[in-house]
Amino acid sequence: MPQDTNSHISEVGRRINQLRAEIARHNRAYHVLDNPEVPDATYDQLKRELADLEVAHPELSADTSPTQQVGAPRNEAFASVTHTSAMLSLHNAFDINELRAWHERLLRRLDGRSPGSFAVELKLDGLAISLLYEDGLLVQGATRGDGKVGEDVTHNVCTISDIPTQLVGAPKQLGPPTQLVPPTQLGPPTQLGPPQVPKLLEVRGEVYMKLSSFEAFNELQQKRAEADGTKAKRFVNPRNTAAGSLRQISADVTAGRDLSFYCYQLSFATGGPQLDDHTSALKWLKTLGFPVNDHNRVFASLPEVETRVKELAEMRHTLDYDFDGIVVKVNDLQIQSELGADAKAPRWAIAYKLPPEEATTTLTDISVSIGPSGQATPFAQLEPVFVGGVTVGTATLHNEDQVRSKDVRPGDTVIVRRAGDVIPEVVGPVLADRPANSSPWVFPRNCPVCGEPLARHEGVAATHCVNFDCPRQIRGRIEHFAGRNAMDIEFLGEKNVDRFVTAGLLNDVSDLYRLDFDKILEMPGYLEKSVNNLREAIEQSKSRPLANLIFGLRIPEIGQVNAAVLAAAFPSIRQIMKASVEALTAIEGFGSVTAVAVHSWFATTRNRELIDRLEASGLTLEAEQSATTVPRTLANASVVVSGTFDGFTREAAKQAILSRGGKSPGSVSKSTLALVVGASPGAAKVTKAEAFGVPMIDENAFVDLLASGELPKGSR
Ligand code: IVH
C-alpha cells in the first residue's frame, strides 16, 4: 500500500519523543527516587520499542536518547565519584533464541574463533556498587549513577557486614595511591603465598536485601507505626528498599537495614596475581574476603549454558533473595577485552531475563465477598492482566487494614505481583497515575448478601457478617457438613445446595434428612435418576463415624484433628453435650479456648435442637464400637508445626503427630519430613525449610499426611 512517508516519519518521531520522555521519567523514579512507577518488564518493553524505532530510523537517533545512557542523574546530596571505568549495564535476552543470537554474534566478531568457556551467574536484583581498596583498606564505595559519575556512599557501605572494610592479610596502614591498571594489564605473577593483597583494587558487585530481612523490616515498620499511632510506610520490594537504604544521608539509617552483598566483577587490581579468566578473579576475591555467590558455574559450551539457565530459572523461588535473570559471561579476560563494549553494555556478557512477576493494571473496583463462615473479605477487581504466567482479574486484599495500609483506591493504576505459585497480590498503587478526584476506599457497613450490618471486633483484623441466617452462611454450613472430610454426601455439591437454599428446602443441616424430593423433581433440570442418587447418598451419610459428624457441625475451634480428639475422648455427642469446661480442658491438646468454644456451642439452644433433629432423623451420634487404634502413619518421621490454624491448636497437631508414631520438634532440620505452615509462621522455620528443601504443607495437606503418611504430590 502506498504510504505518505513524511507523515509516517513524523508519527514515528512523535512516538520516539513520547518514549524518550516516558523513559526519562521512569529513570528518575527508579534511580533517584528509588520509587519506580512501573515494573521492570514494562520499562524494558518501552526501552526495547524505542531502540527498535531508532534502529529502523537512524536519522532520528540522538546521543541524548535514554538508549545511549546508563542509569540516571545523581542525587545532589552525595559527593560525586567519577568511575575509573564506566559502570555499564547489560544487554538483555528475553528467551533462549535471543541468547543463541548473542552467541552467534560473539562467533562472528571472533571470526569463528572459540569464545572459550562461559561463566553463568544469577542476576541479583539489587543495586550495583563499586568498591575501592588501597593497601587492603576500603577507601570508597560508589553507586553507579549515570554510569560515568556515581554517588559517594562510603559511609553507608561501611555498615554492610558482607563488605570487608579490610581485606584478608591487609596491613594496618594506608599507603599512597598508585596508578590504576586495567585488568588485562595486570602485573606478572608474584610468588608470595595467598592471600596476595593488592596495592589498589576495585571490585564491583550487587548490594541487595534478603527476602527474610525485607519482611522483618516491613514488620518492624508496622510495629513502630502502631506504637507511635502513625501510618506505616510499606516498602514495596527488597530491591527498592535496598536502593533507598544505601542512598541515605545518615549511615545510622543504613546500618539498621540488614543489607547484603555479592561481588561479581574484578574491575582492576595493581599488585595482584596474574589472572586469565573471570572465574579465577572471583576465586581470588573470595580469598581476600569478598562474598561470591555459590551458584556461579563455568561451562564449555552453549548447550550446557542453556541447561544451567533452565536449572537456575527453576530455583527462582527457593532462595532467600530475588534474582530477575541469569548472567552469561565470556570467561576469558583477554577475549572479553577484545570483544569490548558499546555505549551501554559489554559485548562479552548477556542477561537472560526471567519472565516478569509484576505488572501494572487498573483496579476497577473493590468488592467484598462473604465466605462460608461469614468472613467479609475485600478483593480488587482488576482489568485482566498477564503476570507470572496467568491472567489475573481479581486479587484478594485480605482485610480492611491491608486496604488501608496499601491505600489502593478504585480507579488506581496498581502493581500486581504473582511469584511462583503464590496467589496474585496487589502490591500497591502507582501514585503518579492516581486520578485527581479519588478518595480512600471505605469498608461497606452492610453484608452484600443479606444486607445486615457487618461487625469487626476490637483487636481482630477480620470483618464478619454476624447474621446466623445470612443465606451465604446457611449455604456454608451445609456445604461444610456435606464435604468430603465430614459427612461426605456425594451428588450434593455447591450448586444444589444453592438451589435448595434459595427454594427454601434447606435451612440447616438437619433439613438434608427431611428433603422433599418430590419438590426437587418438580424443579427444572432434575431427573429421577439423579434425585435417587442424591437420596441414597444422604441416607448413607447417616452412619458416618462420630468424628466426621463432630467436624461437620462446624463448632468453632474444632477442625478435623480436634474433632477426632473429641470423638476419642467421649463415646457420644450426648456425653460431649454434658461435659463441663473442666472436663473438656482436661483433654490432651485442648486449651481453655477450645474447651469453652465446645461447651458454649453445645449450651446454645439452637444447636441442642439441631442435635435432637439429627438424632430423630436416624443419625449415629455414638462412636463406633470397635474404635480402632490410631494407625502409625508417621512412624519415626519428624514433622514441625508453625503458625496458627483454623481447625486445631498447635498442641493438638503435635499430639496427632505423636500418636501416629512421629516426632514434632521445635525446629526444622535436614531430616524434617515436612513443615506444617499455618497463619503467621515463624520466619526462622520457613527460611530453614527453604534452605533444606523441606516441603511446606498447609492444614489440608497435613490432615491427609496424618491419615496416609504421604505428602501431597509435587511437594519437594
Ligand atoms: S556483571 C559490565 N553480574 O545487573 C556489567 N551484573 O543490568 C557488569 N547484576 O548493573 C555486570 N547480578 O548491577 C553482573 N552476576 C552479575 C550481576 C549483575 C546483578 C546487575 C548489575 C548491573 C545490572 C545490569
XYZ file of C-alpha atoms and ligand atoms in Angstrom:
740
model
C 0.000 0.000 0.000
C 1.500 3.421 -0.937
C 2.331 5.487 2.116
C 2.849 9.140 2.830
C 6.473 8.806 4.024
C 6.632 12.239 5.651
C 3.592 11.802 7.777
C 4.770 8.289 8.686
C 8.118 9.653 9.853
C 6.529 12.389 11.900
C 4.305 9.798 13.514
C 7.395 7.732 14.363
C 9.170 10.883 15.576
C 6.279 11.673 17.879
C 6.327 8.168 19.305
C 10.112 8.338 19.787
C 9.798 11.626 21.675
C 6.987 10.240 23.758
C 9.024 7.142 24.623
C 12.140 9.176 25.469
C 10.173 11.414 27.839
C 8.442 8.495 29.479
C 11.670 6.501 29.904
C 13.442 9.564 31.336
C 10.628 9.909 33.888
C 10.926 6.229 34.842
C 14.724 6.538 35.080
C 14.342 9.320 37.594
C 11.715 7.446 39.599
C 13.908 4.323 39.705
C 17.409 5.692 40.142
C 16.887 8.954 42.013
C 13.687 8.488 43.960
C 14.023 4.699 44.485
C 10.315 4.567 43.865
C 9.619 3.106 40.417
C 6.186 3.661 38.933
C 6.183 0.639 36.658
C 7.518 -2.907 36.911
C 10.880 -3.623 35.293
C 9.208 -5.575 32.473
C 7.151 -2.548 31.384
C 10.285 -0.394 31.457
C 12.209 -2.976 29.415
C 9.372 -3.053 26.868
C 9.413 0.745 26.436
C 13.182 0.765 26.025
C 13.058 -2.030 23.514
C 10.353 -0.276 21.474
C 12.480 2.896 21.433
C 15.658 1.033 20.489
C 13.843 -0.779 17.640
C 12.457 2.518 16.299
C 15.881 4.151 16.491
C 17.463 1.266 14.583
C 14.759 1.464 11.904
C 15.071 5.287 11.727
C 18.745 6.162 12.290
C 18.028 9.726 11.184
C 16.023 10.148 14.407
C 18.633 8.780 16.832
C 20.252 11.159 19.319
C 23.109 10.980 21.805
C 20.766 12.243 24.471
C 18.358 9.347 23.971
C 17.918 7.107 27.045
C 19.050 4.186 24.863
C 22.510 5.767 24.820
C 22.654 6.294 28.569
C 23.153 4.074 31.544
C 21.216 4.810 34.715
C 20.059 8.310 35.570
C 21.035 11.597 37.199
C 22.696 11.533 40.595
C 21.313 12.757 43.874
C 22.963 16.096 44.602
C 23.140 15.319 48.326
C 26.103 12.986 47.769
C 29.606 13.868 46.632
C 30.189 12.646 43.116
C 32.647 9.950 42.148
C 33.974 9.647 38.618
C 34.293 5.957 37.882
C 37.712 4.726 36.757
C 35.921 2.828 34.001
C 32.251 3.212 33.095
C 29.853 1.115 35.139
C 27.930 -0.368 32.272
C 24.627 -2.122 32.115
C 23.918 -5.494 30.478
C 22.124 -6.291 27.249
C 19.089 -8.492 27.737
C 17.947 -11.752 26.158
C 14.260 -12.387 26.701
C 14.272 -16.007 25.523
C 16.633 -18.823 24.536
C 16.655 -17.682 20.896
C 17.974 -14.286 21.914
C 20.651 -15.989 23.996
C 21.624 -18.047 20.928
C 21.652 -14.905 18.778
C 24.097 -13.313 21.250
C 26.317 -16.381 20.967
C 26.175 -16.162 17.146
C 27.220 -12.506 17.323
C 30.192 -13.481 19.514
C 31.335 -16.084 16.997
C 31.015 -13.610 14.128
C 33.035 -10.985 15.992
C 35.718 -13.539 16.809
C 35.852 -14.663 13.171
C 34.902 -18.175 14.143
C 37.451 -18.396 16.975
C 36.052 -20.059 20.067
C 34.974 -17.666 22.837
C 36.175 -20.315 25.319
C 34.184 -21.137 28.421
C 31.243 -19.217 29.873
C 30.598 -18.152 33.440
C 26.924 -18.439 34.376
C 25.687 -16.433 37.370
C 22.479 -15.239 38.970
C 21.447 -11.713 38.081
C 20.908 -10.427 41.570
C 18.116 -7.913 41.977
C 19.705 -5.133 43.947
C 21.895 -2.211 43.011
C 25.401 -2.061 41.631
C 28.207 -0.782 43.821
C 31.845 -0.061 43.109
C 34.312 -0.565 45.969
C 37.828 0.848 46.031
C 40.589 -0.500 48.303
C 44.005 0.989 48.926
C 46.560 -1.291 50.585
C 43.740 -3.576 51.570
C 41.560 -0.931 53.195
C 38.174 0.183 51.905
C 38.503 3.825 50.911
C 35.463 4.402 48.722
C 32.055 2.969 47.864
C 30.122 4.469 44.970
C 26.774 3.852 43.274
C 26.546 3.504 39.519
C 24.834 6.872 38.983
C 24.737 7.600 35.257
C 27.458 5.032 34.620
C 30.264 7.585 34.382
C 29.736 9.500 37.616
C 28.187 7.917 40.694
C 27.416 8.919 44.260
C 29.855 8.558 47.125
C 28.132 6.322 49.676
C 31.268 5.130 51.502
C 29.773 5.984 54.924
C 26.837 3.659 54.241
C 28.802 0.883 52.556
C 30.908 0.559 55.724
C 27.803 -0.568 57.641
C 27.203 -3.632 55.421
C 28.749 -6.582 57.185
C 29.264 -8.606 53.956
C 31.560 -5.888 52.600
C 35.085 -6.166 54.021
C 36.444 -2.849 55.239
C 39.841 -4.519 55.441
C 40.973 -7.306 53.125
C 42.264 -10.609 54.462
C 46.006 -10.180 55.050
C 45.924 -6.373 54.705
C 48.497 -4.246 56.559
C 47.038 -1.783 59.036
C 48.267 1.449 57.405
C 47.183 3.241 54.289
C 49.759 3.508 51.539
C 49.920 6.226 48.863
C 47.562 5.680 45.890
C 49.157 4.072 42.844
C 48.494 4.359 39.108
C 45.397 2.426 38.007
C 45.975 -0.519 35.688
C 43.168 -2.224 33.746
C 42.698 -5.968 34.435
C 44.212 -7.033 31.131
C 47.472 -5.295 32.060
C 47.832 -6.946 35.437
C 51.412 -7.345 36.556
C 53.400 -10.595 36.440
C 52.575 -13.271 38.994
C 54.223 -12.707 42.338
C 55.458 -15.672 44.297
C 54.082 -14.603 47.687
C 51.717 -17.137 49.279
C 47.984 -16.356 49.275
C 46.202 -14.182 50.031
C 48.049 -11.603 47.996
C 46.808 -8.148 48.962
C 46.816 -5.709 46.030
C 48.123 -2.172 46.312
C 44.961 -0.895 44.684
C 41.800 -2.819 43.978
C 38.392 -2.005 42.541
C 35.622 -4.554 42.922
C 32.062 -4.350 41.678
C 29.060 -6.191 42.905
C 25.449 -6.039 43.970
C 24.053 -4.754 47.241
C 20.724 -6.482 47.910
C 18.294 -7.224 50.689
C 17.375 -10.778 51.676
C 13.665 -11.594 51.493
C 13.633 -12.506 55.180
C 15.286 -9.185 56.083
C 12.796 -7.335 53.892
C 9.828 -8.980 55.599
C 11.310 -8.402 59.044
C 11.931 -4.768 58.151
C 8.352 -4.195 56.955
C 7.050 -5.858 60.109
C 9.251 -3.615 62.222
C 7.959 -0.543 60.366
C 4.410 -1.687 61.082
C 5.124 -2.226 64.787
C 6.861 1.129 65.118
C 3.945 2.878 63.434
C 1.461 1.094 65.700
C 3.456 2.176 68.741
C 3.555 5.794 67.512
C -0.053 5.753 66.321
C 1.093 6.682 62.816
C 0.608 5.057 59.411
C 3.372 2.615 58.446
C 5.197 3.184 55.173
C 5.127 -0.224 53.490
C 8.152 -0.922 51.347
C 7.172 -2.397 48.021
C 10.034 -4.797 47.306
C 13.539 -5.691 48.523
C 15.281 -4.042 45.551
C 13.860 -0.588 46.129
C 14.330 -0.932 49.856
C 17.989 -1.850 49.341
C 18.499 1.079 46.956
C 16.735 3.509 49.279
C 18.675 2.198 52.261
C 22.072 2.633 50.643
C 21.331 6.152 49.487
C 20.732 7.590 52.930
C 22.397 10.711 54.248
C 22.804 9.129 57.670
C 24.771 5.879 57.937
C 22.755 5.012 61.060
C 19.691 4.505 58.898
C 21.581 2.191 56.520
C 23.052 0.289 59.467
C 19.534 -0.609 60.631
C 18.568 -2.156 57.298
C 20.368 -5.539 57.148
C 21.767 -5.249 53.612
C 23.838 -7.953 51.935
C 26.426 -8.029 49.157
C 27.848 -10.343 46.484
C 30.758 -9.352 44.288
C 30.545 -10.232 40.603
C 33.428 -8.417 38.932
C 37.052 -7.513 39.457
C 37.313 -4.063 37.932
C 41.080 -3.671 38.305
C 43.961 -4.506 40.608
C 47.560 -3.487 40.936
C 49.997 -5.789 42.604
C 47.757 -8.846 42.462
C 48.324 -12.253 40.866
C 48.203 -12.912 37.123
C 44.604 -13.733 36.263
C 43.472 -15.166 32.951
C 39.781 -15.556 33.481
C 36.807 -14.132 35.356
C 36.370 -17.271 37.446
C 39.943 -17.107 38.764
C 39.407 -13.418 39.522
C 36.348 -14.214 41.631
C 38.222 -17.050 43.342
C 40.993 -14.650 44.284
C 38.488 -12.043 45.511
C 36.992 -14.734 47.711
C 40.376 -15.331 49.363
C 40.538 -11.602 50.067
C 37.247 -11.825 51.976
C 34.585 -10.925 49.393
C 31.371 -12.957 49.313
C 30.939 -14.707 45.941
C 27.637 -16.340 45.033
C 27.605 -20.138 45.496
C 25.575 -20.744 42.357
C 28.248 -19.435 39.960
C 29.386 -22.136 37.488
C 31.543 -22.400 34.347
C 30.586 -24.279 31.159
C 32.455 -25.116 27.992
C 29.559 -24.885 25.522
C 26.304 -23.050 24.871
C 24.068 -26.158 25.214
C 25.465 -26.657 28.725
C 24.879 -22.974 29.465
C 21.259 -23.362 28.326
C 20.722 -26.334 30.650
C 22.123 -24.353 33.562
C 19.977 -21.327 32.682
C 16.865 -23.528 32.898
C 18.069 -25.067 36.161
C 18.656 -21.653 37.729
C 15.317 -20.340 36.450
C 13.606 -23.155 38.360
C 15.396 -22.108 41.550
C 13.771 -18.697 41.407
C 11.582 -19.097 44.462
C 13.812 -21.289 46.546
C 16.355 -18.710 47.676
C 16.240 -16.029 50.343
C 16.878 -13.289 47.765
C 15.378 -12.193 44.467
C 17.072 -12.629 41.143
C 15.476 -11.405 37.952
C 17.706 -13.110 35.425
C 20.834 -15.093 34.718
C 24.053 -13.502 33.519
C 26.207 -15.355 30.989
C 29.771 -14.054 30.634
C 32.667 -14.941 28.390
C 35.142 -16.251 30.958
C 38.458 -15.444 29.262
C 39.589 -11.905 30.212
C 41.657 -11.489 27.043
C 38.656 -12.326 24.843
C 36.471 -10.051 26.990
C 38.773 -7.160 26.249
C 38.865 -7.988 22.515
C 35.077 -8.003 22.375
C 34.847 -4.717 24.279
C 31.604 -2.838 24.877
C 29.171 -0.491 23.186
C 27.870 2.671 24.857
C 25.537 0.777 27.103
C 26.907 -2.671 27.855
C 29.752 -5.098 27.271
C 29.510 -7.452 24.296
C 31.009 -10.309 26.303
C 28.028 -10.676 28.630
C 24.263 -11.012 28.368
C 21.462 -11.007 30.922
C 18.889 -13.719 30.275
C 15.797 -12.104 31.788
C 13.233 -14.224 33.611
C 9.523 -13.623 32.911
C 8.124 -10.660 34.805
C 6.327 -11.287 38.057
C 4.973 -7.796 38.335
C 2.671 -5.871 36.007
C 0.536 -2.749 36.192
C -3.180 -2.635 35.557
C -6.270 -0.658 36.530
C -8.085 -1.500 39.716
C -11.659 -1.014 38.543
C -13.357 -1.605 41.892
C -13.016 -3.063 45.371
C -15.734 -5.546 46.302
C -16.385 -7.604 49.398
C -17.047 -11.317 49.270
C -18.666 -13.225 52.117
C -17.088 -16.538 52.976
C -18.907 -19.658 54.178
C -18.411 -18.677 57.819
C -19.414 -15.073 57.267
C -15.946 -13.572 56.871
C -16.095 -10.421 54.742
C -13.015 -10.234 52.517
C -12.266 -7.226 50.316
C -10.874 -8.022 46.885
C -9.638 -5.989 43.956
C -11.379 -6.213 40.621
C -8.732 -5.692 38.002
C -8.535 -5.003 34.309
C -7.292 -8.526 33.388
C -3.506 -8.606 33.199
C -0.991 -11.333 32.304
C 1.522 -11.762 35.121
C 3.592 -14.644 36.482
C 2.270 -16.914 33.724
C -1.502 -16.412 34.255
C -4.180 -13.823 33.539
C -5.270 -12.160 36.740
C -8.678 -10.468 37.043
C -9.148 -10.377 40.800
C -6.820 -10.355 43.786
C -7.588 -10.583 47.454
C -6.910 -7.547 49.620
C -7.258 -9.696 52.770
C -8.872 -7.270 55.200
C -9.700 -3.661 55.984
C -6.244 -2.883 57.408
C -4.476 -4.168 54.313
C -6.555 -1.924 52.057
C -5.828 0.991 54.348
C -2.104 0.360 54.607
C -1.730 -0.131 50.852
C -4.149 2.749 50.250
C -5.428 1.310 46.994
C -8.487 3.002 45.573
C -10.933 2.269 42.745
C -9.554 3.885 39.591
C -5.925 3.493 40.674
C -3.250 2.053 38.461
C -1.796 -0.704 40.628
C 1.194 -3.013 40.600
C 0.125 -6.659 40.633
C 2.565 -9.373 41.591
C 2.383 -13.124 41.196
C 5.535 -15.005 42.075
C 5.640 -18.767 41.500
C 2.511 -20.463 42.758
C 1.736 -17.664 45.160
C -1.745 -16.175 44.785
C -1.727 -12.830 42.969
C -1.440 -9.782 45.163
C -1.865 -6.078 44.680
C 1.468 -4.620 45.775
C 0.362 -1.000 45.820
C -0.850 1.961 43.770
C 1.148 3.948 41.225
C 0.590 7.268 42.931
C 1.739 9.326 39.945
C -1.226 7.989 37.955
C -3.873 8.432 40.654
C -6.998 10.219 39.364
C -7.377 13.711 40.877
C -10.823 13.048 42.350
C -10.028 9.771 44.098
C -10.770 9.186 47.758
C -9.837 6.356 50.154
C -11.983 3.253 49.936
C -14.397 2.701 52.809
C -15.364 -0.772 54.018
C -19.120 -1.283 53.420
C -21.303 -1.237 56.530
C -23.624 -3.994 55.396
C -23.308 -7.566 54.174
C -23.609 -7.635 50.378
C -25.549 -10.927 50.642
C -28.136 -10.388 53.413
C -27.926 -6.618 53.949
C -27.435 -6.957 57.712
C -24.687 -4.887 59.415
C -21.126 -6.200 59.277
C -19.093 -6.357 62.504
C -15.423 -6.050 63.316
C -14.332 -6.877 66.823
C -11.624 -4.908 68.514
C -8.116 -6.248 68.033
C -9.226 -8.532 65.190
C -8.326 -7.876 61.551
C -11.310 -9.674 60.029
C -14.780 -8.247 59.472
C -17.752 -10.623 59.669
C -21.368 -10.886 58.721
C -22.788 -11.987 62.066
C -26.271 -12.778 60.847
C -26.711 -16.513 61.557
C -29.459 -16.606 58.935
C -27.408 -14.973 56.160
C -28.016 -17.226 53.118
C -24.272 -17.386 52.463
C -23.679 -18.770 55.923
C -26.560 -21.222 55.694
C -25.034 -22.494 52.458
C -21.588 -22.506 54.034
C -22.704 -24.647 56.970
C -24.457 -27.145 54.703
C -21.560 -27.329 52.220
C -19.169 -27.952 55.095
C -21.410 -30.634 56.625
C -21.721 -32.441 53.286
C -17.989 -32.102 52.497
C -15.614 -34.982 51.867
C -13.997 -34.787 55.319
C -17.313 -34.534 57.144
C -20.486 -36.417 56.124
C -19.241 -36.933 52.571
C -22.571 -36.622 50.765
C -21.964 -37.384 47.123
C -24.063 -35.688 44.418
C -24.976 -32.711 46.623
C -22.420 -30.095 45.615
C -22.437 -26.312 45.947
C -24.844 -25.735 43.055
C -27.547 -27.967 44.505
C -27.091 -26.503 47.973
C -27.509 -23.038 46.496
C -30.674 -24.000 44.620
C -32.218 -25.850 47.551
C -31.494 -22.997 49.978
C -32.943 -20.468 47.528
C -36.025 -22.671 47.056
C -36.495 -22.763 50.842
C -35.938 -26.542 51.025
C -32.829 -26.267 53.185
C -32.329 -24.029 56.186
C -29.931 -26.054 58.248
C -28.068 -29.347 58.003
C -30.875 -31.357 59.602
C -33.136 -30.412 56.671
C -30.965 -32.641 54.473
C -32.570 -35.631 56.158
C -36.075 -34.290 55.561
C -35.587 -33.123 51.988
C -38.736 -33.011 49.894
C -37.524 -34.991 46.884
C -40.875 -34.613 45.097
C -40.400 -30.853 45.161
C -36.869 -31.274 43.803
C -38.203 -33.424 40.947
C -40.523 -30.560 40.017
C -37.562 -28.195 39.735
C -36.139 -27.731 36.223
C -33.162 -29.940 35.370
C -33.727 -32.691 37.966
C -34.314 -36.246 36.714
C -35.494 -39.268 38.648
C -32.083 -40.958 38.473
C -30.041 -38.053 39.811
C -32.547 -37.376 42.582
C -32.457 -41.053 43.592
C -28.668 -40.948 43.684
C -28.808 -37.963 45.971
C -31.423 -39.598 48.215
C -29.218 -42.677 48.511
C -26.083 -40.629 49.275
C -27.847 -38.685 52.031
C -29.124 -41.937 53.523
C -25.627 -43.414 53.538
C -24.191 -40.392 55.321
C -26.249 -41.214 58.411
C -23.723 -43.790 59.518
C -20.538 -41.759 59.196
C -18.080 -42.020 62.147
C -18.666 -39.746 65.123
C -15.519 -37.680 64.362
C -16.899 -36.832 60.920
C -20.204 -35.695 62.385
C -18.482 -33.527 65.017
C -16.278 -31.952 62.362
C -19.344 -31.431 60.130
C -21.132 -29.348 62.766
C -18.539 -26.615 62.324
C -18.087 -25.903 66.002
C -15.628 -23.012 66.456
C -12.033 -24.261 67.095
C -12.973 -27.794 66.029
C -11.266 -28.785 62.826
C -10.613 -32.352 61.733
C -7.857 -33.029 64.239
C -9.757 -31.707 67.246
C -12.922 -33.497 66.106
C -11.006 -36.777 66.141
C -9.640 -35.950 69.595
C -13.168 -35.225 70.899
C -14.584 -38.414 69.378
C -11.804 -40.407 71.002
C -12.397 -38.752 74.391
C -16.199 -39.181 74.536
C -18.292 -42.098 73.354
C -21.174 -39.950 72.068
C -22.406 -36.472 71.210
C -24.716 -36.586 74.213
C -21.698 -37.098 76.503
C -19.862 -34.140 74.963
C -23.008 -32.093 75.456
C -22.947 -32.889 79.173
C -19.198 -32.326 79.638
C -18.097 -29.417 81.817
C -15.496 -26.876 80.692
C -13.100 -28.525 83.171
C -13.638 -31.964 81.661
C -13.078 -30.552 78.186
C -9.949 -28.658 79.254
C -8.567 -31.905 80.667
C -8.425 -33.412 77.161
C -4.832 -33.626 75.997
C -4.088 -30.921 73.479
C -7.197 -28.872 74.351
C -6.686 -25.436 75.823
C -9.318 -23.443 77.640
C -10.263 -21.538 74.461
C -11.184 -24.769 72.684
C -12.935 -26.147 75.739
C -15.052 -23.013 76.163
C -15.876 -22.956 72.446
C -17.155 -26.540 72.554
C -19.030 -26.004 75.775
C -20.815 -22.889 74.638
C -21.696 -24.373 71.248
C -23.469 -27.274 72.939
C -25.049 -24.966 75.519
C -26.836 -22.991 72.804
C -30.485 -23.980 72.480
C -30.457 -23.665 68.702
C -27.596 -26.177 68.497
C -29.106 -28.595 71.024
C -32.315 -28.590 68.997
C -30.290 -29.284 65.865
C -28.750 -32.344 67.540
C -32.237 -33.510 68.557
C -33.435 -33.210 64.978
C -30.387 -35.071 63.625
C -30.949 -37.873 66.124
C -34.627 -38.033 65.240
C -33.613 -38.430 61.583
C -31.651 -41.551 62.495
C -28.067 -40.288 62.570
C -25.439 -42.171 64.577
C -24.452 -39.907 67.442
C -22.220 -42.521 69.003
C -18.650 -43.679 68.489
C -18.180 -46.919 66.605
C -17.933 -49.909 68.921
C -14.630 -51.200 67.572
C -12.740 -47.984 67.948
C -9.532 -48.792 66.095
C -6.189 -47.623 67.397
C -4.654 -44.764 65.524
C -2.508 -46.081 62.638
C 1.229 -45.341 62.904
C 1.338 -43.431 59.651
C 4.219 -41.202 60.799
C 6.462 -43.808 62.447
C 9.821 -42.097 63.201
C 9.021 -39.167 60.907
C 9.738 -35.648 62.113
C 7.025 -33.082 61.348
C 7.406 -29.487 62.560
C 4.348 -27.289 63.127
C 4.404 -23.481 62.902
C 1.793 -20.716 62.916
C -1.862 -20.822 63.863
C -4.586 -22.922 62.289
C -8.333 -22.601 61.842
C -9.152 -26.156 62.787
C -6.831 -27.039 65.677
C -4.309 -25.753 68.145
C -0.612 -26.331 67.597
C -0.631 -28.562 70.654
C -3.372 -30.763 69.185
C -1.440 -31.009 65.923
C 1.682 -32.139 67.790
C -0.396 -34.650 69.738
C -1.784 -36.027 66.481
C 1.767 -36.443 65.138
C 2.993 -38.156 68.310
C 0.031 -40.527 68.437
C 0.903 -41.686 64.912
C 4.454 -42.577 65.902
C 6.082 -39.349 64.730
C 8.124 -36.611 66.404
C 7.381 -32.906 66.423
C 10.473 -30.921 67.424
C 10.555 -27.148 67.754
C 12.884 -26.504 64.842
C 13.424 -27.560 61.244
C 16.430 -29.663 60.284
C 17.602 -31.551 57.195
C 15.751 -34.646 58.335
C 12.385 -32.923 58.828
C 9.721 -34.664 56.703
C 7.528 -31.565 56.413
C 6.835 -28.155 57.926
C 3.130 -27.605 58.562
C 2.535 -23.911 57.975
C -0.413 -22.019 59.419
C -1.070 -18.282 59.579
C 1.938 -16.163 60.679
C 4.509 -18.967 60.800
C 7.925 -18.419 62.383
C 10.291 -16.789 59.863
C 13.260 -18.880 61.043
C 11.390 -22.156 60.446
C 10.277 -21.101 56.972
C 13.746 -19.893 55.996
C 15.326 -23.126 57.218
C 12.732 -25.240 55.405
C 13.520 -23.343 52.208
C 17.235 -23.765 52.736
C 16.985 -27.525 53.402
C 14.328 -28.132 50.727
C 11.862 -29.361 53.384
C 8.301 -29.385 51.930
C 5.921 -26.843 53.468
C 2.336 -28.024 53.671
C -0.945 -26.400 54.664
C -3.660 -27.544 57.040
C -5.443 -29.718 54.454
C -2.298 -31.469 53.318
C -1.446 -32.062 56.990
C -4.761 -33.829 57.569
C -4.000 -36.045 54.538
C -0.485 -36.646 55.853
C -1.856 -37.797 59.214
C -4.208 -40.193 57.507
C -1.879 -41.639 54.878
C 1.676 -40.752 55.882
C 2.026 -39.361 52.356
C 2.953 -35.852 51.304
C 0.886 -34.195 48.585
C 2.069 -34.975 45.062
C 4.551 -32.471 43.691
C 5.856 -31.323 47.075
C 9.633 -31.169 47.154
S 28.089 -8.181 35.519
C 29.579 -4.541 32.794
N 26.983 -9.928 37.036
O 22.820 -6.178 36.608
C 28.445 -5.009 33.584
N 25.910 -7.811 36.825
O 21.502 -4.861 34.289
C 28.891 -5.965 34.595
N 23.885 -7.592 38.174
O 24.486 -3.138 36.736
C 27.775 -6.522 35.265
N 23.937 -9.591 39.061
O 24.121 -4.314 38.947
C 26.894 -8.686 36.535
N 26.117 -11.604 38.380
C 26.053 -10.362 37.891
C 25.017 -9.478 38.229
C 24.970 -8.210 37.669
C 23.283 -8.430 39.009
C 23.392 -6.232 37.882
C 24.446 -5.199 37.922
C 24.340 -4.485 36.611
C 22.967 -4.857 36.161
C 22.836 -4.796 34.674
